[in-house]
XYZ file of C-alpha atoms in Angstrom:
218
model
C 26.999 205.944 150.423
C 27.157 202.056 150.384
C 24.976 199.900 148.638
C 26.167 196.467 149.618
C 28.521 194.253 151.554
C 32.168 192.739 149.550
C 32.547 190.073 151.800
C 32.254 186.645 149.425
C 28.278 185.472 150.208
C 27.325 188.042 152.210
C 23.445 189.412 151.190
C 23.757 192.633 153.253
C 22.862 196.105 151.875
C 22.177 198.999 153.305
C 19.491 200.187 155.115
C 19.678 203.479 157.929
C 16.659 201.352 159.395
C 18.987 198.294 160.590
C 22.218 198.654 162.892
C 25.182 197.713 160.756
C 27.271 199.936 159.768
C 29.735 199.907 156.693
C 33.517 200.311 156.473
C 35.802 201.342 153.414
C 39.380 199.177 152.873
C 42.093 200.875 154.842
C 43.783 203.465 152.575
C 47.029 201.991 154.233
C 48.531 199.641 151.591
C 49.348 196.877 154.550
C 46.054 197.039 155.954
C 44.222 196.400 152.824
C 46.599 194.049 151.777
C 45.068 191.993 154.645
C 41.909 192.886 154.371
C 41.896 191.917 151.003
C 43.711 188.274 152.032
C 40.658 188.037 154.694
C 38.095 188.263 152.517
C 39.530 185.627 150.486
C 37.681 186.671 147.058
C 39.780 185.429 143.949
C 41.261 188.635 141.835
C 39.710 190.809 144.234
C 41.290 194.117 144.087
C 38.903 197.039 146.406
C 37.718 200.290 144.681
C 36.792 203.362 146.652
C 33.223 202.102 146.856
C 33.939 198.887 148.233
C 32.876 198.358 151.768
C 32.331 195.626 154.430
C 29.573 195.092 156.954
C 29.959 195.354 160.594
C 28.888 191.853 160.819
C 32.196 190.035 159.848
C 34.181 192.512 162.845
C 34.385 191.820 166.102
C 33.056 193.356 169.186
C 36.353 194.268 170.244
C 37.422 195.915 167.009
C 35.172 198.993 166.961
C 35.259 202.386 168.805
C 32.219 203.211 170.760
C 33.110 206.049 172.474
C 31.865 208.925 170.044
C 28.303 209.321 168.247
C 29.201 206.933 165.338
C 30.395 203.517 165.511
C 33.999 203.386 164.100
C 36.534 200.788 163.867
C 39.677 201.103 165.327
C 43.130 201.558 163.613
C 44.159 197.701 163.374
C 40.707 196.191 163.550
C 40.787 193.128 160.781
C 37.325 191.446 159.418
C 37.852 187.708 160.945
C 34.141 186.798 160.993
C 33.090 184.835 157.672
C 31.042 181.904 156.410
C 33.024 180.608 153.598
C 31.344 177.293 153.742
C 27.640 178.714 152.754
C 29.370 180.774 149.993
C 30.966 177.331 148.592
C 27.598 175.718 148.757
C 25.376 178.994 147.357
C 28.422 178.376 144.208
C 28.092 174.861 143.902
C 24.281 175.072 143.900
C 24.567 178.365 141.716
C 27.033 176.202 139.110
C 24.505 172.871 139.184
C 21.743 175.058 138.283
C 23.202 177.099 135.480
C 24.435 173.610 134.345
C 21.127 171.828 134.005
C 19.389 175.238 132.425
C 22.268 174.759 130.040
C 21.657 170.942 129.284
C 17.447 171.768 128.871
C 18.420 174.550 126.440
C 20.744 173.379 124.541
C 19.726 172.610 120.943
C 20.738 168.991 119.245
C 22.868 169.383 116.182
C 26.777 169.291 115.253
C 27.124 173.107 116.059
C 26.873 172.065 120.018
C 30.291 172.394 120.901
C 29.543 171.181 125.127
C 27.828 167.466 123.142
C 30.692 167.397 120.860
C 33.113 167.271 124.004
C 30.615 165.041 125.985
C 30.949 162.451 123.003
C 34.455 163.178 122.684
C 35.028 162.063 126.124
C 32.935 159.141 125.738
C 34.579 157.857 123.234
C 37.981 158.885 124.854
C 36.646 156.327 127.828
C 34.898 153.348 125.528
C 37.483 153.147 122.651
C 35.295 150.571 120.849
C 32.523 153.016 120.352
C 31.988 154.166 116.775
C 32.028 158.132 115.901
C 29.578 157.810 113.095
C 27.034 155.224 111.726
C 29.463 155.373 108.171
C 32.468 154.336 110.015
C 30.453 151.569 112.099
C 29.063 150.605 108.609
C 32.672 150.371 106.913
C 34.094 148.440 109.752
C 31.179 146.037 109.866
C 31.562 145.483 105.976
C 35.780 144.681 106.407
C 34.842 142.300 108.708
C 32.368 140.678 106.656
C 35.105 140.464 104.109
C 37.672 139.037 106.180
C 35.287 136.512 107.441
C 34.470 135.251 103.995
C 38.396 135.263 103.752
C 38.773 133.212 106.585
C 35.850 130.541 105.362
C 37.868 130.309 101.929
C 40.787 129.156 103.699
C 39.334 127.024 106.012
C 37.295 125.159 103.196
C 40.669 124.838 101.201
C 42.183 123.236 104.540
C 39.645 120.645 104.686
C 39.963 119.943 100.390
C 43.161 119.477 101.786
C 42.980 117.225 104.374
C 40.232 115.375 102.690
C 42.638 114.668 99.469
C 45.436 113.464 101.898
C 43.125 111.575 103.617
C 42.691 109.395 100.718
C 45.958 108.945 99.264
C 46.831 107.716 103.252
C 43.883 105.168 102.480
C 45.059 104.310 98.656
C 48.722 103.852 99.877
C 47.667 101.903 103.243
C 45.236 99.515 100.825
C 48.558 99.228 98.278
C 50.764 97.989 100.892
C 48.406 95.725 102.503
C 47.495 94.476 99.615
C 51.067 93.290 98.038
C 51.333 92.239 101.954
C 48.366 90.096 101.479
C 49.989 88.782 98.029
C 53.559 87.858 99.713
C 54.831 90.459 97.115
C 56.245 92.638 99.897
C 57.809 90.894 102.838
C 55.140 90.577 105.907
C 55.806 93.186 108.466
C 56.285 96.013 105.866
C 53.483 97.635 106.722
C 54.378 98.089 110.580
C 58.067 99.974 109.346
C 55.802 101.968 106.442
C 52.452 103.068 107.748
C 51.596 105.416 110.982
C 51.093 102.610 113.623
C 47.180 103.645 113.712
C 47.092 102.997 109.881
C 49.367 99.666 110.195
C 47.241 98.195 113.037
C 43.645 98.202 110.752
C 42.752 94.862 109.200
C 42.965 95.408 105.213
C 38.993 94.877 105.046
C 37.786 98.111 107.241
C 40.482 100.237 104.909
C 38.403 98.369 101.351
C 35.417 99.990 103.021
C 36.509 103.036 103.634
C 38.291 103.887 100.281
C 34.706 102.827 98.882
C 32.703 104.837 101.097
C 35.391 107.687 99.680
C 34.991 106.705 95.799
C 31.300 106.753 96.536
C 31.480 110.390 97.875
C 33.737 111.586 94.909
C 31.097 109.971 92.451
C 28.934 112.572 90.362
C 25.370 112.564 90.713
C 23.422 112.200 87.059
């Protein structure tokens, strides 16, 4: 005796109360192979108990002529609502989902949050995996940093020291200028042209200012 309809989202059971009757899969390999393709049910494969309703046949495909309803020899099951039984599934699979996500316990053994974060961190490649790595990349760029300030304060040592030997070399020349001990002019073929321009009183200053600077506090 059946129990309950094959067809893919169909609720139907039986009951001798209601008129619907139930069919068995053709015993004729051809036939069931297209019964089976109707019903589009993934690895479906009938058994000897599996039946469908009367409710996905057609008027025209059953035998009323005798005390039982019957189908006839090359009757096919073309009535189906595939689109409620996608949406029953997708509600079904949202469901289980979020029962899945409210049971779930915290902790490294959760295999579904180590994927989640996996894919996360597939998506936002700056994002850290731990708080140790986050900490050892923050303290190599704390060291690189200081790196960087060493060499920038030994730039400006630098530039401060050529600075002044510009100034000594520009006061030297002006100077012997001054004292017709080099020839006038000199200074325009041997200093920069900003250097050469200065009067020789603005560079006195400024190599005092610098001496000044250089001089060691007591």
């Amino acid at each position: 005796m059946p129990t309950n309809c094959a067809a893919a989202g169909c609720a139907t059971t039986y009951n001798k109360h209601i008129n619907i009757s139930f069919h068995r899969f053709p015993l004729d390999p051809k036939r069931r192979k297209e019964w089976v393709r109707l019903v589009r049910r993934k690895n479906f494969v009938p058994g000897k108990h599996t039946f469908l309703c009367s409710k996905h046949f057609e008027a025209s495909c059953f035998d009323l002529t005798g005390q039982t309803r019957r189908l006839k020899m090359d009757a096919v099951p073309t009535i189906f609502d595939f689109c409620t039984h996608i949406k029953s599934m997708k509600l079904k699979s949202r469901n289980l989902l979020k029962k899945n996500n409210s049971c779930t316990p915290a902790g490294p053994s959760n295999l579904k949050s180590n994927i989640s974060s996996q894919q996360v961190l597939l998506e936002h490649s700056y994002a850290f995996r731990n708080p140790m790595e986050a900490k050892k990349r923050i303290i190599k760029l704390e060291k690189e940093i200081a790196s960087l300030r060493r060499k920038m304060k030994t730039c400006l040592q630098k530039e401060r020291r050529a600075t002044r030997r510009w100034i000594k070399a520009t006061c030297l020349v002006k100077n012997l200028e001054a004292n017709n001990m080099l020839p006038k002019g000199t200074s325009e073929h041997v200093l920069p042209t900003a250097l050469s321009n200065l009067p020789l009183e603005d560079f006195k200053i400024v190599e005092q200012n610098q001496q000044d600077k250089t001089l060691p506090i007591l």
